[in-house]
């Protein structure tokens, strides 16, 4: 059950690994949050552009086919600058972490 006084917001989870999407969405829902899933960057960008204010938090993988996490980040920041974008990757490097934060990511997490 979510804590009282928590503002309702929706999380968009973007990853090409279905298991990761399932785990993260279940975690969000268990905390009383709404969660949507996009299986790739192009789907995430389309969802963000359809409803720019819908997602308060976007958790995106860095390496995906089609559009990568940096493209999702760029789209999210352009559509809704107040959204928090968290980048995650199984291939974390200092360079990509710095690039992500400089581009406006709220956080950068290794998987």
mmCIF file of N, CA and C in Angstrom:
data_model
loop_
_atom_site.group_PDB
_atom_site.id
_atom_site.type_symbol
_atom_site.label_atom_id
_atom_site.label_comp_id
_atom_site.label_asym_id
_atom_site.label_seq_id
_atom_site.Cartn_x
_atom_site.Cartn_y
_atom_site.Cartn_z
ATOM 1 N N UNK A 1 0.848 -1.168 0.000
ATOM 2 C CA UNK A 1 0.000 0.000 0.000
ATOM 3 C C UNK A 1 0.898 1.237 0.000
ATOM 4 N N UNK A 2 0.574 2.264 -0.853
ATOM 5 C CA UNK A 2 1.427 3.453 -0.892
ATOM 6 C C UNK A 2 1.274 4.271 0.366
ATOM 7 N N UNK A 3 2.312 5.004 0.714
ATOM 8 C CA UNK A 3 2.190 5.881 1.872
ATOM 9 C C UNK A 3 1.121 6.929 1.610
ATOM 10 N N UNK A 4 0.434 7.389 2.661
ATOM 11 C CA UNK A 4 -0.537 8.466 2.451
ATOM 12 C C UNK A 4 0.199 9.706 1.969
ATOM 13 N N UNK A 5 -0.456 10.638 1.408
ATOM 14 C CA UNK A 5 0.128 11.903 0.954
ATOM 15 C C UNK A 5 1.074 11.766 -0.236
ATOM 16 N N UNK A 6 1.207 10.591 -0.831
ATOM 17 C CA UNK A 6 2.070 10.479 -2.003
ATOM 18 C C UNK A 6 1.250 10.859 -3.235
ATOM 19 N N UNK A 7 1.802 11.737 -4.038
ATOM 20 C CA UNK A 7 1.118 12.171 -5.247
ATOM 21 C C UNK A 7 1.099 11.017 -6.248
ATOM 22 N N UNK A 8 -0.037 10.836 -6.926
ATOM 23 C CA UNK A 8 -0.153 9.787 -7.925
ATOM 24 C C UNK A 8 0.631 10.201 -9.170
ATOM 25 N N UNK A 9 1.440 9.299 -9.655
ATOM 26 C CA UNK A 9 2.122 9.544 -10.911
ATOM 27 C C UNK A 9 2.370 8.217 -11.599
ATOM 28 N N UNK A 10 2.652 8.319 -12.883
ATOM 29 C CA UNK A 10 2.847 7.111 -13.678
ATOM 30 C C UNK A 10 4.313 6.973 -14.071
ATOM 31 N N UNK A 11 4.771 5.741 -14.034
ATOM 32 C CA UNK A 11 6.141 5.405 -14.390
ATOM 33 C C UNK A 11 6.119 4.705 -15.745
ATOM 34 N N UNK A 12 7.021 5.103 -16.630
ATOM 35 C CA UNK A 12 7.212 4.410 -17.899
ATOM 36 C C UNK A 12 8.510 3.627 -17.805
ATOM 37 N N UNK A 13 8.418 2.326 -18.018
ATOM 38 C CA UNK A 13 9.579 1.439 -17.960
ATOM 39 C C UNK A 13 9.908 1.022 -19.381
ATOM 40 N N UNK A 14 11.169 1.248 -19.785
ATOM 41 C CA UNK A 14 11.590 0.988 -21.158
ATOM 42 C C UNK A 14 12.777 0.035 -21.140
ATOM 43 N N UNK A 15 12.571 -1.165 -21.666
ATOM 44 C CA UNK A 15 13.662 -2.150 -21.731
ATOM 45 C C UNK A 15 13.293 -3.210 -22.741
ATOM 46 N N UNK A 16 14.279 -3.690 -23.473
ATOM 47 C CA UNK A 16 14.026 -4.742 -24.457
ATOM 48 C C UNK A 16 14.075 -6.136 -23.834
ATOM 49 N N UNK A 17 14.325 -6.205 -22.539
ATOM 50 C CA UNK A 17 14.294 -7.479 -21.819
ATOM 51 C C UNK A 17 12.970 -7.571 -21.061
ATOM 52 N N UNK A 18 12.057 -8.449 -21.488
ATOM 53 C CA UNK A 18 10.744 -8.547 -20.840
ATOM 54 C C UNK A 18 10.816 -8.822 -19.337
ATOM 55 N N UNK A 19 11.801 -9.599 -18.910
ATOM 56 C CA UNK A 19 11.917 -9.916 -17.481
ATOM 57 C C UNK A 19 12.193 -8.661 -16.658
ATOM 58 N N UNK A 20 13.025 -7.792 -17.180
ATOM 59 C CA UNK A 20 13.329 -6.542 -16.479
ATOM 60 C C UNK A 20 12.082 -5.676 -16.374
ATOM 61 N N UNK A 21 11.339 -5.575 -17.470
ATOM 62 C CA UNK A 21 10.093 -4.806 -17.457
ATOM 63 C C UNK A 21 9.111 -5.376 -16.438
ATOM 64 N N UNK A 22 8.991 -6.697 -16.409
ATOM 65 C CA UNK A 22 8.070 -7.344 -15.465
ATOM 66 C C UNK A 22 8.448 -7.053 -14.019
ATOM 67 N N UNK A 23 9.725 -7.191 -13.696
ATOM 68 C CA UNK A 23 10.177 -6.974 -12.316
ATOM 69 C C UNK A 23 9.964 -5.526 -11.896
ATOM 70 N N UNK A 24 10.365 -4.594 -12.747
ATOM 71 C CA UNK A 24 10.223 -3.174 -12.391
ATOM 72 C C UNK A 24 8.767 -2.740 -12.319
ATOM 73 N N UNK A 25 7.947 -3.196 -13.261
ATOM 74 C CA UNK A 25 6.535 -2.795 -13.218
ATOM 75 C C UNK A 25 5.840 -3.390 -12.000
ATOM 76 N N UNK A 26 6.148 -4.627 -11.660
ATOM 77 C CA UNK A 26 5.552 -5.235 -10.463
ATOM 78 C C UNK A 26 5.999 -4.491 -9.204
ATOM 79 N N UNK A 27 7.250 -4.101 -9.152
ATOM 80 C CA UNK A 27 7.757 -3.335 -8.005
ATOM 81 C C UNK A 27 6.993 -2.009 -7.874
ATOM 82 N N UNK A 28 6.822 -1.310 -8.987
ATOM 83 C CA UNK A 28 6.082 -0.035 -8.954
ATOM 84 C C UNK A 28 4.645 -0.255 -8.504
ATOM 85 N N UNK A 29 3.997 -1.246 -9.078
ATOM 86 C CA UNK A 29 2.590 -1.508 -8.737
ATOM 87 C C UNK A 29 2.433 -1.927 -7.281
ATOM 88 N N UNK A 30 3.411 -2.654 -6.765
ATOM 89 C CA UNK A 30 3.332 -3.070 -5.363
ATOM 90 C C UNK A 30 3.448 -1.871 -4.421
ATOM 91 N N UNK A 31 3.950 -0.767 -4.935
ATOM 92 C CA UNK A 31 4.068 0.468 -4.160
ATOM 93 C C UNK A 31 2.901 1.419 -4.444
ATOM 94 N N UNK A 32 1.903 0.929 -5.201
ATOM 95 C CA UNK A 32 0.729 1.729 -5.487
ATOM 96 C C UNK A 32 0.891 2.700 -6.643
ATOM 97 N N UNK A 33 1.931 2.520 -7.441
ATOM 98 C CA UNK A 33 2.175 3.410 -8.571
ATOM 99 C C UNK A 33 1.638 2.793 -9.853
ATOM 100 N N UNK A 34 1.224 3.628 -10.772
ATOM 101 C CA UNK A 34 0.832 3.154 -12.098
ATOM 102 C C UNK A 34 2.101 2.969 -12.909
ATOM 103 N N UNK A 35 2.173 1.890 -13.681
ATOM 104 C CA UNK A 35 3.353 1.621 -14.495
ATOM 105 C C UNK A 35 2.938 1.174 -15.879
ATOM 106 N N UNK A 36 3.601 1.743 -16.882
ATOM 107 C CA UNK A 36 3.430 1.333 -18.264
ATOM 108 C C UNK A 36 4.768 0.813 -18.759
ATOM 109 N N UNK A 37 4.732 0.001 -19.799
ATOM 110 C CA UNK A 37 5.942 -0.622 -20.319
ATOM 111 C C UNK A 37 6.060 -0.353 -21.809
ATOM 112 N N UNK A 38 7.276 -0.068 -22.253
ATOM 113 C CA UNK A 38 7.611 -0.001 -23.674
ATOM 114 C C UNK A 38 8.759 -0.980 -23.890
ATOM 115 N N UNK A 39 8.643 -1.816 -24.891
ATOM 116 C CA UNK A 39 9.645 -2.859 -25.147
ATOM 117 C C UNK A 39 10.867 -2.357 -25.909
ATOM 118 N N UNK A 40 10.817 -1.121 -26.396
ATOM 119 C CA UNK A 40 11.976 -0.563 -27.089
ATOM 120 C C UNK A 40 11.913 0.952 -27.052
ATOM 121 N N UNK A 41 12.998 1.575 -27.493
ATOM 122 C CA UNK A 41 13.078 3.030 -27.449
ATOM 123 C C UNK A 41 12.074 3.726 -28.348
ATOM 124 N N UNK A 42 11.827 3.163 -29.523
ATOM 125 C CA UNK A 42 10.856 3.787 -30.432
ATOM 126 C C UNK A 42 9.462 3.810 -29.821
ATOM 127 N N UNK A 43 9.072 2.711 -29.186
ATOM 128 C CA UNK A 43 7.770 2.660 -28.521
ATOM 129 C C UNK A 43 7.680 3.660 -27.384
ATOM 130 N N UNK A 44 8.773 3.817 -26.654
ATOM 131 C CA UNK A 44 8.790 4.782 -25.550
ATOM 132 C C UNK A 44 8.658 6.206 -26.066
ATOM 133 N N UNK A 45 9.391 6.524 -27.122
ATOM 134 C CA UNK A 45 9.333 7.868 -27.691
ATOM 135 C C UNK A 45 7.925 8.164 -28.200
ATOM 136 N N UNK A 46 7.304 7.195 -28.846
ATOM 137 C CA UNK A 46 5.935 7.380 -29.332
ATOM 138 C C UNK A 46 4.976 7.637 -28.165
ATOM 139 N N UNK A 47 5.126 6.875 -27.084
ATOM 140 C CA UNK A 47 4.255 7.044 -25.908
ATOM 141 C C UNK A 47 4.471 8.416 -25.269
ATOM 142 N N UNK A 48 5.702 8.842 -25.173
ATOM 143 C CA UNK A 48 6.019 10.149 -24.577
ATOM 144 C C UNK A 48 5.446 11.271 -25.434
ATOM 145 N N UNK A 49 5.599 11.149 -26.748
ATOM 146 C CA UNK A 49 5.099 12.201 -27.648
ATOM 147 C C UNK A 49 3.572 12.245 -27.685
ATOM 148 N N UNK A 50 2.904 11.089 -27.506
ATOM 149 C CA UNK A 50 1.441 11.043 -27.473
ATOM 150 C C UNK A 50 0.884 11.776 -26.258
ATOM 151 N N UNK A 51 1.540 11.592 -25.117
ATOM 152 C CA UNK A 51 1.063 12.189 -23.858
ATOM 153 C C UNK A 51 2.250 12.729 -23.076
ATOM 154 N N UNK A 52 2.748 13.910 -23.421
ATOM 155 C CA UNK A 52 3.971 14.431 -22.807
ATOM 156 C C UNK A 52 3.942 14.554 -21.285
ATOM 157 N N UNK A 53 2.806 14.863 -20.708
ATOM 158 C CA UNK A 53 2.743 15.060 -19.256
ATOM 159 C C UNK A 53 2.349 13.796 -18.497
ATOM 160 N N UNK A 54 2.112 12.706 -19.191
ATOM 161 C CA UNK A 54 1.604 11.488 -18.554
ATOM 162 C C UNK A 54 2.616 10.851 -17.600
ATOM 163 N N UNK A 55 3.881 10.829 -17.981
ATOM 164 C CA UNK A 55 4.885 10.097 -17.208
ATOM 165 C C UNK A 55 5.723 11.056 -16.368
ATOM 166 N N UNK A 56 5.688 10.857 -15.069
ATOM 167 C CA UNK A 56 6.505 11.658 -14.164
ATOM 168 C C UNK A 56 7.894 11.064 -14.005
ATOM 169 N N UNK A 57 7.984 9.741 -14.172
ATOM 170 C CA UNK A 57 9.251 9.028 -14.051
ATOM 171 C C UNK A 57 9.382 8.090 -15.248
ATOM 172 N N UNK A 58 10.558 8.114 -15.858
ATOM 173 C CA UNK A 58 10.853 7.215 -16.966
ATOM 174 C C UNK A 58 12.134 6.477 -16.621
ATOM 175 N N UNK A 59 12.036 5.168 -16.582
ATOM 176 C CA UNK A 59 13.199 4.321 -16.313
ATOM 177 C C UNK A 59 13.527 3.631 -17.619
ATOM 178 N N UNK A 60 14.689 3.928 -18.183
ATOM 179 C CA UNK A 60 15.022 3.395 -19.495
ATOM 180 C C UNK A 60 16.376 2.699 -19.520
ATOM 181 N N UNK A 61 16.408 1.607 -20.245
ATOM 182 C CA UNK A 61 17.661 0.921 -20.508
ATOM 183 C C UNK A 61 18.483 1.797 -21.440
ATOM 184 N N UNK A 62 19.782 1.642 -21.407
ATOM 185 C CA UNK A 62 20.651 2.427 -22.265
ATOM 186 C C UNK A 62 20.781 1.797 -23.652
ATOM 187 N N UNK A 63 21.070 0.514 -23.703
ATOM 188 C CA UNK A 63 21.321 -0.177 -24.974
ATOM 189 C C UNK A 63 20.092 -0.962 -25.413
ATOM 190 N N UNK A 64 19.447 -0.474 -26.492
ATOM 191 C CA UNK A 64 18.277 -1.144 -27.055
ATOM 192 C C UNK A 64 18.339 -0.994 -28.573
ATOM 193 N N UNK A 65 17.763 -1.920 -29.278
ATOM 194 C CA UNK A 65 17.710 -1.759 -30.738
ATOM 195 C C UNK A 65 16.739 -0.632 -31.123
ATOM 196 N N UNK A 66 16.961 -0.062 -32.281
ATOM 197 C CA UNK A 66 16.082 1.012 -32.753
ATOM 198 C C UNK A 66 16.505 2.343 -32.189
ATOM 199 N N UNK A 67 15.968 2.722 -31.073
ATOM 200 C CA UNK A 67 16.320 3.967 -30.395
ATOM 201 C C UNK A 67 16.892 3.610 -29.022
ATOM 202 N N UNK A 68 18.047 4.159 -28.704
ATOM 203 C CA UNK A 68 18.678 3.819 -27.426
ATOM 204 C C UNK A 68 18.172 4.727 -26.307
ATOM 205 N N UNK A 69 18.684 4.510 -25.118
ATOM 206 C CA UNK A 69 18.251 5.269 -23.953
ATOM 207 C C UNK A 69 18.526 6.758 -24.049
ATOM 208 N N UNK A 70 19.600 7.138 -24.757
ATOM 209 C CA UNK A 70 19.881 8.558 -24.923
ATOM 210 C C UNK A 70 18.822 9.240 -25.784
ATOM 211 N N UNK A 71 18.301 8.539 -26.776
ATOM 212 C CA UNK A 71 17.233 9.094 -27.602
ATOM 213 C C UNK A 71 15.940 9.214 -26.791
ATOM 214 N N UNK A 72 15.680 8.227 -25.930
ATOM 215 C CA UNK A 72 14.514 8.299 -25.046
ATOM 216 C C UNK A 72 14.669 9.479 -24.091
ATOM 217 N N UNK A 73 15.849 9.631 -23.526
ATOM 218 C CA UNK A 73 16.127 10.748 -22.614
ATOM 219 C C UNK A 73 15.903 12.080 -23.315
ATOM 220 N N UNK A 74 16.438 12.237 -24.504
ATOM 221 C CA UNK A 74 16.293 13.484 -25.254
ATOM 222 C C UNK A 74 14.820 13.789 -25.524
ATOM 223 N N UNK A 75 14.067 12.787 -25.933
ATOM 224 C CA UNK A 75 12.642 12.965 -26.206
ATOM 225 C C UNK A 75 11.880 13.332 -24.937
ATOM 226 N N UNK A 76 12.189 12.644 -23.853
ATOM 227 C CA UNK A 76 11.499 12.900 -22.576
ATOM 228 C C UNK A 76 11.784 14.304 -22.068
ATOM 229 N N UNK A 77 13.036 14.731 -22.141
ATOM 230 C CA UNK A 77 13.401 16.068 -21.659
ATOM 231 C C UNK A 77 12.746 17.150 -22.511
ATOM 232 N N UNK A 78 12.628 16.914 -23.831
ATOM 233 C CA UNK A 78 11.997 17.890 -24.717
ATOM 234 C C UNK A 78 10.490 17.961 -24.473
ATOM 235 N N UNK A 79 9.867 16.808 -24.246
ATOM 236 C CA UNK A 79 8.413 16.748 -24.080
ATOM 237 C C UNK A 79 7.961 17.221 -22.705
ATOM 238 N N UNK A 80 8.725 16.880 -21.674
ATOM 239 C CA UNK A 80 8.325 17.200 -20.307
ATOM 240 C C UNK A 80 9.577 17.389 -19.447
ATOM 241 N N UNK A 81 10.130 18.599 -19.405
ATOM 242 C CA UNK A 81 11.367 18.840 -18.665
ATOM 243 C C UNK A 81 11.295 18.507 -17.172
ATOM 244 N N UNK A 82 10.092 18.426 -16.614
ATOM 245 C CA UNK A 82 9.984 18.117 -15.184
ATOM 246 C C UNK A 82 9.986 16.616 -14.902
ATOM 247 N N UNK A 83 9.943 15.790 -15.936
ATOM 248 C CA UNK A 83 9.966 14.335 -15.731
ATOM 249 C C UNK A 83 11.352 13.894 -15.267
ATOM 250 N N UNK A 84 11.374 12.923 -14.383
ATOM 251 C CA UNK A 84 12.624 12.331 -13.929
ATOM 252 C C UNK A 84 12.948 11.148 -14.836
ATOM 253 N N UNK A 85 14.135 11.159 -15.422
ATOM 254 C CA UNK A 85 14.557 10.066 -16.287
ATOM 255 C C UNK A 85 15.732 9.363 -15.620
ATOM 256 N N UNK A 86 15.567 8.056 -15.401
ATOM 257 C CA UNK A 86 16.612 7.237 -14.811
ATOM 258 C C UNK A 86 17.118 6.298 -15.895
ATOM 259 N N UNK A 87 18.410 6.344 -16.149
ATOM 260 C CA UNK A 87 19.041 5.464 -17.135
ATOM 261 C C UNK A 87 19.621 4.269 -16.390
ATOM 262 N N UNK A 88 19.456 3.091 -16.977
ATOM 263 C CA UNK A 88 20.053 1.894 -16.385
ATOM 264 C C UNK A 88 20.726 1.096 -17.503
ATOM 265 N N UNK A 89 21.775 0.382 -17.146
ATOM 266 C CA UNK A 89 22.498 -0.381 -18.154
ATOM 267 C C UNK A 89 23.274 -1.536 -17.527
ATOM 268 N N UNK A 90 23.421 -2.565 -18.324
ATOM 269 C CA UNK A 90 24.282 -3.688 -17.928
ATOM 270 C C UNK A 90 25.716 -3.447 -18.349
ATOM 271 N N UNK A 91 25.956 -2.323 -19.025
ATOM 272 C CA UNK A 91 27.285 -1.995 -19.547
ATOM 273 C C UNK A 91 27.702 -0.608 -19.074
ATOM 274 N N UNK A 92 27.690 -0.412 -17.777
ATOM 275 C CA UNK A 92 27.974 0.902 -17.200
ATOM 276 C C UNK A 92 29.432 1.303 -17.406
ATOM 277 N N UNK A 93 29.612 2.557 -17.823
ATOM 278 C CA UNK A 93 30.940 3.160 -17.916
ATOM 279 C C UNK A 93 30.863 4.563 -17.347
ATOM 280 N N UNK A 94 31.994 5.079 -16.945
ATOM 281 C CA UNK A 94 32.047 6.457 -16.452
ATOM 282 C C UNK A 94 31.619 7.422 -17.562
ATOM 283 N N UNK A 95 32.089 7.171 -18.780
ATOM 284 C CA UNK A 95 31.755 8.059 -19.901
ATOM 285 C C UNK A 95 30.250 8.124 -20.147
ATOM 286 N N UNK A 96 29.581 6.958 -20.174
ATOM 287 C CA UNK A 96 28.142 6.975 -20.434
ATOM 288 C C UNK A 96 27.380 7.563 -19.247
ATOM 289 N N UNK A 97 27.878 7.365 -18.043
ATOM 290 C CA UNK A 97 27.233 7.957 -16.863
ATOM 291 C C UNK A 97 27.322 9.482 -16.917
ATOM 292 N N UNK A 98 28.485 9.987 -17.234
ATOM 293 C CA UNK A 98 28.647 11.440 -17.341
ATOM 294 C C UNK A 98 27.791 12.001 -18.469
ATOM 295 N N UNK A 99 27.776 11.315 -19.595
ATOM 296 C CA UNK A 99 26.965 11.764 -20.726
ATOM 297 C C UNK A 99 25.485 11.815 -20.341
ATOM 298 N N UNK A 100 25.015 10.786 -19.638
ATOM 299 C CA UNK A 100 23.612 10.723 -19.240
ATOM 300 C C UNK A 100 23.245 11.868 -18.295
ATOM 301 N N UNK A 101 24.051 12.090 -17.297
ATOM 302 C CA UNK A 101 23.762 13.144 -16.323
ATOM 303 C C UNK A 101 23.848 14.521 -16.988
ATOM 304 N N UNK A 102 24.824 14.699 -17.839
ATOM 305 C CA UNK A 102 24.949 15.990 -18.548
ATOM 306 C C UNK A 102 23.767 16.233 -19.480
ATOM 307 N N UNK A 103 23.182 15.157 -20.002
ATOM 308 C CA UNK A 103 22.035 15.281 -20.900
ATOM 309 C C UNK A 103 20.723 15.467 -20.145
ATOM 310 N N UNK A 104 20.783 15.372 -18.811
ATOM 311 C CA UNK A 104 19.593 15.637 -18.016
ATOM 312 C C UNK A 104 19.006 14.457 -17.283
ATOM 313 N N UNK A 105 19.689 13.316 -17.286
ATOM 314 C CA UNK A 105 19.191 12.164 -16.529
ATOM 315 C C UNK A 105 19.226 12.466 -15.040
ATOM 316 N N UNK A 106 18.189 12.025 -14.345
ATOM 317 C CA UNK A 106 18.134 12.204 -12.891
ATOM 318 C C UNK A 106 19.134 11.276 -12.198
ATOM 319 N N UNK A 107 19.270 10.070 -12.741
ATOM 320 C CA UNK A 107 20.183 9.095 -12.149
ATOM 321 C C UNK A 107 20.628 8.112 -13.214
ATOM 322 N N UNK A 108 21.660 7.367 -12.911
ATOM 323 C CA UNK A 108 22.253 6.379 -13.811
ATOM 324 C C UNK A 108 22.589 5.163 -12.957
ATOM 325 N N UNK A 109 21.979 4.034 -13.307
ATOM 326 C CA UNK A 109 22.138 2.842 -12.478
ATOM 327 C C UNK A 109 22.682 1.672 -13.275
ATOM 328 N N UNK A 110 23.691 0.988 -12.741
ATOM 329 C CA UNK A 110 24.109 -0.264 -13.371
ATOM 330 C C UNK A 110 23.101 -1.361 -13.029
ATOM 331 N N UNK A 111 22.834 -2.242 -13.987
ATOM 332 C CA UNK A 111 21.926 -3.378 -13.715
ATOM 333 C C UNK A 111 22.646 -4.408 -12.885
#
